[in-house]
XYZ file of C-alpha atoms in Angstrom:
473
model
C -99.402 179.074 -13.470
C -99.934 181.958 -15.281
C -101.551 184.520 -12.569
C -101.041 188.196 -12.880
C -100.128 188.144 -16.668
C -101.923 190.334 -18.710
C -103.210 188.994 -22.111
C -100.727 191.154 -24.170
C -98.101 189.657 -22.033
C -99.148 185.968 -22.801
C -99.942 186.470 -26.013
C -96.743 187.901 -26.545
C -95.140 184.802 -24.976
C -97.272 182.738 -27.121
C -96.306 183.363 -30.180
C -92.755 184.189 -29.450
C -92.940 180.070 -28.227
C -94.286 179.092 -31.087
C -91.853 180.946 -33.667
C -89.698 179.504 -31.498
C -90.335 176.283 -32.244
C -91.287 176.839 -36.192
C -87.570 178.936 -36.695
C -85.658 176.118 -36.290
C -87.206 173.655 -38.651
C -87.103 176.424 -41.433
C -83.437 177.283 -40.915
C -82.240 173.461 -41.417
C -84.643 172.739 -44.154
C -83.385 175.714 -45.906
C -79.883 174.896 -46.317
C -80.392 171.319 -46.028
C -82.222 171.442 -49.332
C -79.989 173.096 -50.936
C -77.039 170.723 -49.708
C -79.502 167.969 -50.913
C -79.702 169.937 -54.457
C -75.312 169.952 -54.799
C -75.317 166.287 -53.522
C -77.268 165.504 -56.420
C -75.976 167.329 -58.657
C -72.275 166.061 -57.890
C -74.033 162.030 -58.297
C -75.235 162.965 -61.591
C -71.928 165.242 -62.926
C -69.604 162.402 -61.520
C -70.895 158.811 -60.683
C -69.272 159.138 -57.654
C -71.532 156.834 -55.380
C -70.084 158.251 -52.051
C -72.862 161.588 -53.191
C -75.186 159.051 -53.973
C -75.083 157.685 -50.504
C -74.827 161.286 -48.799
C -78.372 161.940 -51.119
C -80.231 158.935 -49.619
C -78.743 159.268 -46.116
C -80.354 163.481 -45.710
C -83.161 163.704 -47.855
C -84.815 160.940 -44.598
C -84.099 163.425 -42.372
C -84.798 166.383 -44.875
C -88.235 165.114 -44.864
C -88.927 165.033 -41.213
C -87.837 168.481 -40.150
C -89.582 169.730 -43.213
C -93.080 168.285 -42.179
C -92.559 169.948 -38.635
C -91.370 173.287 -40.666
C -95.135 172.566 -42.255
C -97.128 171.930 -39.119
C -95.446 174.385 -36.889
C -95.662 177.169 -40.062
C -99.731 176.505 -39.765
C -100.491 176.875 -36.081
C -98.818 180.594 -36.057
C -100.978 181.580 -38.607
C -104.301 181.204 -36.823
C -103.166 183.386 -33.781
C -103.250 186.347 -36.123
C -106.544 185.696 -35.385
C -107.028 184.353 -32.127
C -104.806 186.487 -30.257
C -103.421 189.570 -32.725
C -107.189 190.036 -34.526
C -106.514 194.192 -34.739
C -103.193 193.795 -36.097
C -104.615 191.470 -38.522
C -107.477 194.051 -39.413
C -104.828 197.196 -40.013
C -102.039 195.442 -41.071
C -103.814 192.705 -42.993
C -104.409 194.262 -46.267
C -100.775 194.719 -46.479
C -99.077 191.409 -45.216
C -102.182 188.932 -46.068
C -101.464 188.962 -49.881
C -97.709 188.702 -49.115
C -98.265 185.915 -46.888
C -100.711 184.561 -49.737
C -98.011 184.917 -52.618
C -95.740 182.487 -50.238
C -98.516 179.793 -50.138
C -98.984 179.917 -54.127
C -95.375 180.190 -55.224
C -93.299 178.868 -52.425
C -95.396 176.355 -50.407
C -97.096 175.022 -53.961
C -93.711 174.660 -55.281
C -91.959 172.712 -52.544
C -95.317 170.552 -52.160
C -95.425 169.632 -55.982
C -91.794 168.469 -56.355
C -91.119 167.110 -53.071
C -92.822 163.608 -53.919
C -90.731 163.465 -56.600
C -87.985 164.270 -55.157
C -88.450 162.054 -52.051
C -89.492 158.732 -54.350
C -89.152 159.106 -57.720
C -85.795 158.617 -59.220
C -86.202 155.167 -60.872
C -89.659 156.369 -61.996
C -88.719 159.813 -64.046
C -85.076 159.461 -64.648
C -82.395 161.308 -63.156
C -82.674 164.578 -65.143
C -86.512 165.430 -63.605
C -85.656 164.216 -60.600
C -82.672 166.784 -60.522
C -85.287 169.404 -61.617
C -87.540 168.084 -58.773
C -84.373 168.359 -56.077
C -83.471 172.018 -56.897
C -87.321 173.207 -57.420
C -87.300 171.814 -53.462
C -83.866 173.975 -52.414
C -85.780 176.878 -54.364
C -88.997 176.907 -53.206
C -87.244 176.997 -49.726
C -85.449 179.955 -50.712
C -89.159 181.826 -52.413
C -90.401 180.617 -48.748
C -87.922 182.754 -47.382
C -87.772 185.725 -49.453
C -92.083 186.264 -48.775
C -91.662 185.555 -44.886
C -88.881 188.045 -44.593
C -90.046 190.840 -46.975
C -93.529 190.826 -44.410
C -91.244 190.711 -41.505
C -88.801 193.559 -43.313
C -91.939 195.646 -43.538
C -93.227 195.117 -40.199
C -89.737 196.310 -39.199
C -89.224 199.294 -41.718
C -92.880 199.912 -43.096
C -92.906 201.661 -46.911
C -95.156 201.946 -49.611
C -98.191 202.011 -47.906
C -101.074 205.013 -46.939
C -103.667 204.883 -44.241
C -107.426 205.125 -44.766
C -110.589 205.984 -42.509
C -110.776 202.810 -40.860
C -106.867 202.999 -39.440
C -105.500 200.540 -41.973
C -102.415 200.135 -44.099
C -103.440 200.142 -47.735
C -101.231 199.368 -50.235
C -99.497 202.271 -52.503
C -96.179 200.954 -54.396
C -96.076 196.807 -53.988
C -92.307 197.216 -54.915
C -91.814 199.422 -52.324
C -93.627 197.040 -49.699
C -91.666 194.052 -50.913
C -88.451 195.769 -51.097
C -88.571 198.073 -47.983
C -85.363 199.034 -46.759
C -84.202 196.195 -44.635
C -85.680 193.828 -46.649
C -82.403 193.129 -48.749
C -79.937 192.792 -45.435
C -82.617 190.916 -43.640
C -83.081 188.014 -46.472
C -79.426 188.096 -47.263
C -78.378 187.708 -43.237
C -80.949 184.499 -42.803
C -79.947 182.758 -45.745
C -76.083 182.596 -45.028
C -77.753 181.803 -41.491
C -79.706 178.580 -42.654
C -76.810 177.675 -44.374
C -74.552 178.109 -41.489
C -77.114 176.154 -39.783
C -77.013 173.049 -42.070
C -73.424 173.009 -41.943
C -72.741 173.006 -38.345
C -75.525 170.074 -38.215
C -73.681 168.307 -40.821
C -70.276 168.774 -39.749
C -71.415 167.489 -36.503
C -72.715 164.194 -37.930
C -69.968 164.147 -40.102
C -67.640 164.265 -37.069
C -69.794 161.524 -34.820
C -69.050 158.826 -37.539
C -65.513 159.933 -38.027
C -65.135 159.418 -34.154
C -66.826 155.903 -34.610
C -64.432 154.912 -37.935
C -61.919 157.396 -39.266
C -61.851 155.779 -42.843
C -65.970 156.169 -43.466
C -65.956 157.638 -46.682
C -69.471 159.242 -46.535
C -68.424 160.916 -43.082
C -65.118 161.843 -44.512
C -66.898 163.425 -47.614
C -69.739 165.844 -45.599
C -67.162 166.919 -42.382
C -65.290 168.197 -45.842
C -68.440 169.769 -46.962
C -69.331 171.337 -43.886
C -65.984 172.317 -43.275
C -65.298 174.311 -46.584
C -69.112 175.626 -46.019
C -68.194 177.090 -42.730
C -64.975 178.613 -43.679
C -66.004 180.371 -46.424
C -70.040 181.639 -46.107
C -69.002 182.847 -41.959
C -67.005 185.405 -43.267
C -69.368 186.302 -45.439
C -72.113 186.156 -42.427
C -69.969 188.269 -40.292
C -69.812 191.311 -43.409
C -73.716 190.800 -43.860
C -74.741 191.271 -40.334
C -72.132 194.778 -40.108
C -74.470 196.100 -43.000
C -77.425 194.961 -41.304
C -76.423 196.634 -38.108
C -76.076 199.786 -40.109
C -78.744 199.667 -41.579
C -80.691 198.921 -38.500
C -78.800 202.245 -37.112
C -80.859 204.341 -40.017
C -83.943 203.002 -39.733
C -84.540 201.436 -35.793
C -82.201 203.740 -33.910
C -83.394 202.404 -30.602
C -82.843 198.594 -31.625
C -79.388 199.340 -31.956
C -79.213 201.488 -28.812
C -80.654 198.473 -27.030
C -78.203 196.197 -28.833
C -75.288 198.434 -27.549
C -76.503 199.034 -24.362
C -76.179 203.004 -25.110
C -78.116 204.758 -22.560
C -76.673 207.717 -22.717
C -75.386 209.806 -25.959
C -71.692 210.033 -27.171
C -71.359 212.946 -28.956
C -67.308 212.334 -29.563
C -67.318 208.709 -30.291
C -69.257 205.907 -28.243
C -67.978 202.701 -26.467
C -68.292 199.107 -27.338
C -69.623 197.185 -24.326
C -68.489 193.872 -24.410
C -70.197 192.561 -21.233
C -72.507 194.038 -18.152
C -75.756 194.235 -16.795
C -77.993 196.315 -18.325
C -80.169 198.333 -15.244
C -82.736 199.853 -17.546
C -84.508 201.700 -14.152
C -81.652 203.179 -13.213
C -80.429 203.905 -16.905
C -76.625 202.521 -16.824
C -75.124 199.031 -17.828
C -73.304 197.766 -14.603
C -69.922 196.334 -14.261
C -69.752 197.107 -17.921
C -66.097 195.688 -19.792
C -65.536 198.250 -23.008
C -63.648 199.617 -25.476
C -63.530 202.970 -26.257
C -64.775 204.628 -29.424
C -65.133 200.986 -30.951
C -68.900 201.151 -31.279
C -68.599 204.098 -33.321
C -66.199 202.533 -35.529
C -68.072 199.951 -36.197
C -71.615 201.491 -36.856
C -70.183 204.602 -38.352
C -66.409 203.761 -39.118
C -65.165 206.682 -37.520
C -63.374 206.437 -33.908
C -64.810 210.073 -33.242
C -68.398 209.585 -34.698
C -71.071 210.823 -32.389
C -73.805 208.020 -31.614
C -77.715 208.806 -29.700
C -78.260 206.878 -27.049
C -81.336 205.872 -25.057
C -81.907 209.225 -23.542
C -83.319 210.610 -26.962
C -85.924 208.188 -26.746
C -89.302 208.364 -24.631
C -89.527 205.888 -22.165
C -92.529 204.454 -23.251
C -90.522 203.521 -26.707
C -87.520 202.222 -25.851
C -87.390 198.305 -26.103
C -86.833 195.681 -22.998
C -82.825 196.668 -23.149
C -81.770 193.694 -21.125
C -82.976 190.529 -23.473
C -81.831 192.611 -26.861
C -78.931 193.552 -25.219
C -78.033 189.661 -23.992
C -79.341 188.168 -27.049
C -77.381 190.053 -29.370
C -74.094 189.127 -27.871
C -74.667 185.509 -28.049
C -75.876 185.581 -31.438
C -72.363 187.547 -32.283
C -70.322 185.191 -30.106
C -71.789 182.341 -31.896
C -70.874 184.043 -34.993
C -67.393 184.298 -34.105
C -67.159 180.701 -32.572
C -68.270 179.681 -36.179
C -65.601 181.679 -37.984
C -62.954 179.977 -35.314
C -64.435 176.193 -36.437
C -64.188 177.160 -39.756
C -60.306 178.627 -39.594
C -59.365 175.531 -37.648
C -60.749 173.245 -40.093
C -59.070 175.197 -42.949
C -55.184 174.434 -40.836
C -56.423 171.077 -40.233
C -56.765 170.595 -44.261
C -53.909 172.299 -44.586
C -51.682 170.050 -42.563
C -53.542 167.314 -44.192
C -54.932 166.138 -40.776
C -58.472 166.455 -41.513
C -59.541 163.560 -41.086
C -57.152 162.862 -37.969
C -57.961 165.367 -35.745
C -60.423 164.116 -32.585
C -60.351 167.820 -30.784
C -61.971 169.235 -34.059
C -64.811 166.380 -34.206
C -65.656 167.316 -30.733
C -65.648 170.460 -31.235
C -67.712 170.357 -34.178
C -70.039 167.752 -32.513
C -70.171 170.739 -29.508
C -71.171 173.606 -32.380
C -73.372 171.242 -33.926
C -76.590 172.878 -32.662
C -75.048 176.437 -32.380
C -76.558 177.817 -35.526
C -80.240 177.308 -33.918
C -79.031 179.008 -31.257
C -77.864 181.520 -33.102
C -80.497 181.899 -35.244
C -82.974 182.032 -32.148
C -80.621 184.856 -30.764
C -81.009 186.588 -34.143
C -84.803 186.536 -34.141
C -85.077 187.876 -30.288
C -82.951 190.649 -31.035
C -85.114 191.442 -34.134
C -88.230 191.544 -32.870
C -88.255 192.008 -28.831
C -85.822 195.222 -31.078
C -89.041 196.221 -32.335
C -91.099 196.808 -29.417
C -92.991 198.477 -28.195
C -94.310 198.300 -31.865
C -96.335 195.210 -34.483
C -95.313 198.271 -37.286
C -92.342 200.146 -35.780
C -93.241 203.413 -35.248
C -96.924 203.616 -36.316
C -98.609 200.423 -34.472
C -98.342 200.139 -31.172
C -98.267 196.147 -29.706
C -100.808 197.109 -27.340
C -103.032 198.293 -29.626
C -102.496 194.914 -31.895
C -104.250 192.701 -29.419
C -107.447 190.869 -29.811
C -110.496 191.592 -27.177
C -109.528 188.093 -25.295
C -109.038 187.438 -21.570
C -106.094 186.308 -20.145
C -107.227 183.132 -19.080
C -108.037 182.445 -22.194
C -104.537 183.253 -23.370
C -103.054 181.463 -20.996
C -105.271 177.937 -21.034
C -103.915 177.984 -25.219
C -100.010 178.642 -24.400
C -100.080 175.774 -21.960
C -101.922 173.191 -24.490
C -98.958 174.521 -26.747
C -96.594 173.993 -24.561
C -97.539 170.428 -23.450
C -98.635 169.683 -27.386
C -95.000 170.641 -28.886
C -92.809 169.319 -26.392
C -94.545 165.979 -26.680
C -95.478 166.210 -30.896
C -91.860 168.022 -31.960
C -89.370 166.498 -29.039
C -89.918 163.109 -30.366
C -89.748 164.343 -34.417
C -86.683 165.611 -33.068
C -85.376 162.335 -31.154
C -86.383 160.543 -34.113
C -83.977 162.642 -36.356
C -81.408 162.383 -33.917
C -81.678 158.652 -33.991
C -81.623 159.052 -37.724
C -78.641 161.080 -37.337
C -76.873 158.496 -35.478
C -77.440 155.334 -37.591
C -74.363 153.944 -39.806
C -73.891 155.609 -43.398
C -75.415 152.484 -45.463
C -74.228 152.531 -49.186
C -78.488 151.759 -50.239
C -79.764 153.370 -53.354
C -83.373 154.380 -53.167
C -83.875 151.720 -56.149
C -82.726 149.254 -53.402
C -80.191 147.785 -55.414
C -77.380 146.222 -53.327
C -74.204 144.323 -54.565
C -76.337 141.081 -54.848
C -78.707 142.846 -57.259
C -81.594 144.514 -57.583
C -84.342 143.632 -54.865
C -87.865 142.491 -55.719
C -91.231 142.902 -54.221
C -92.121 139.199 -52.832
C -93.516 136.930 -55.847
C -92.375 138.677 -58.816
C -88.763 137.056 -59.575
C -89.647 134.818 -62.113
C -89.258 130.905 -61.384
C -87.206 130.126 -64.841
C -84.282 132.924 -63.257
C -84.578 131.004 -59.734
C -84.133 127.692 -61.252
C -81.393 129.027 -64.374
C -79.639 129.921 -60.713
C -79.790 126.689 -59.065
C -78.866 124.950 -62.656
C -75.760 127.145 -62.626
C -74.521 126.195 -58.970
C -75.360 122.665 -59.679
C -72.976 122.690 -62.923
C -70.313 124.908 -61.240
């Protein structure tokens, strides 16, 4: 299946399959514990059952996708040292105590207050259980902030000296943690989980307001989702222009890729909006542009002069093609997003939001756009990076392990069969979740006949009081 691959090739493919997989359950968790954390917050602040409801109804499926964030989280670890050993040996004394720090404040975190969280509100009262629900959204958000600051400095290494041996030893921690894209990368996949969660819940939202326009609970998160969309996409859309500057200063041929620059502009570059990138031949075909817009956008000046691919030795310059594809979906995503958002915001405005059909299909269409997006995001990031583990100082094909690529190869297509059969059906499961009517159940299981009872423990004098009381009435 696999025949004339190299190992650095499948490995490659590897793990980018297997972040693949782990991104997405990350991303929703993220935001979705956070939504969890207002939800709660709104039950306690206002009695208002409908957020009661919304709780019980999302922290189900909260706990699913984050038990595949887990499981999928653990398997990319070990090819660090199956497949990636000398990367692990340079780079290790570097990123292994950052990657340590997220098990012991993060991972411990989430772990110690999710039981709570999940079961215990009639046991320790609705204060600590509040405490328990936003310790959750946080320890998400510490999750985060460790996985991206090893990533940032994988992308723009600081801090850091070399010895005798060819490794990375640490010099200024503060440095390593906050290297230079670290604040623009954190920032940009935050307002992306949330974006995530939004478009997930708008799209439930919408299902059930297709089903029965006056479901409360449905009415109630499509609002949610809707106000979450209009006002944190803008916000997305600013974040990723300082990324992309950013990313100009430090990973100059990321952004050429991105672009599709191949040659130089020295009075003011074009923004290609579509082509083909023909990276032998050095030229995007049947390219649609705009003049000068690319340098208005990276450098805010019409005339500014921008580098293109033909500073940059061949044997650097990134697979143009996938960065250069990737990037525009992720951006068109982006904008679809912003458009959902602004039509929500008339629809509220004309007091039609919860009588408008197009925009529940339309938001049931989007609903899986932000993993999309955030997949998009994460190929232009690091397929940006290569031919580089450490841009500029680590080469990828001097990262690999001494394995065969048979070897390789026999463990991608366990993966493969293992994920699609273990994660499609936590997946179908959610979706079925997803699907089922909003029931107004409290997790005390108390109903508008009462409070339910484990089988023998109703005492016989209440039973018979009962009867006594229907006899006499």
């Amino acid at each position: 299946m696999f025949d004339g691959y190299s190992a650095e090739i499948l490995a490659r493919v590897q793990f980018a399959f297997t972040i693949s997989f782990h991104i997405i359950f990350p991303a929703f968790s993220i935001g979705l514990a956070s939504f969890l954390a207002v939800l709660n917050a709104r039950w306690l602040w206002t009695r208002d059952q409908t957020f009661l409801i919304l709780f019980n109804y999302w922290v189900k499926i909260f706990a699913i996708a984050f038990g595949m964030g887990v499981v999928s989280g653990i398997v990319m670890s070990y090819q660090f040292g199956t497949n990636w050993s000398v990367f692990s040996d340079k780079a290790g004394p570097v990123i292994g105590p950052l990657m340590a720090y997220e098990v012991l404040t993060a991972f411990f975190l989430e772990a110690g207050f999710l039981g709570i969280m999940l079961f215990g509100r009639e046991r320790v009262g609705d204060a600590l259980h509040m405490m328990a629900t936003g310790m959750v959204a946080f320890g998400t958000l510490i999750s985060a902030t460790w996985i991206l600051s090893v990533n940032s400095w994988m992308q723009t290494p600081a801090g850091f000296g070399m010895n005798e041996l060819g490794q990375f030893i640490p010099e200024d921690w503060w440095q390593i943690v906050f290297n230079p894209s670290f604040p623009y990368r954190l920032t940009h996949m935050v307002l992306a989980a949330f974006l995530t969660t939004a478009l997930v819940v708008g799209a439930v939202g919408a299902l059930h307001l297709l089903r029965d326009r006056s479901d409360v609970p449905a009415r109630r998160m499509f609002s949610m989702a809707m106000w979450m969309l209009a006002l944190v996409t803008p916000l997305q859309i600013a974040a990723g222009d300082f990324h992309g500057i950013n990313t100009l200063e430090h990973q100059p041929a990321k952004v050429m890729a991105m672009e599709g620059h191949f040659d130089s502009h020295p009075h003011g570059a074009p923004l290609i909006l579509f082509g083909i990138p023909n990276q032998a031949e050095k030229r995007v075909d049947y390219a649609v542009e705009i003049p000068k817009l690319s340098s208005l956008i990276l450098k805010h000046d019409l005339n500014a002069p921008l580098a293109g691919l033909d500073t940059i030795p061949d044997e650097d310059e990134p697979p143009v093609a996938i960065v250069f594809f990737s990037f525009r979906v992720m951006v068109g995503l982006g904008f679809a997003m912003l458009g959902l958002g602004l039509w929500g915001l008339i629809a509220r405005a004309r007091g039609r939001l919860f009588d408008a059909p197009w925009l529940y299909r339309a938001s049931m269409a989007m609903g899986p756009m932000g993993f999309v997006a955030v997949l998009a995001g994460w190929i232009t990031t690091e397929v940006g990076r290569q031919p580089f583990t450490v841009y500029g100082l680590l080469r990828t094909s001097d990262s690999l392990s001494p394995v065969a690529a048979p070897a390789v190869a026999a463990s991608l297509i366990a993966f493969i069969i293992v994920y699609f059969f273990v994660f499609g059906a936590g997946t179908y499961y959610i979706l079925r979740l997803m699907g089922k009517p909003i029931k107004p159940v409290s997790d005390a299981g108390i109903t508008d006949e009462g409070p339910t009872r484990t089988a023998g423990t109703t005492p016989a004098a209440q039973v018979q009081d009962k009867h006594d009381d229907k006899g006499r009435g």
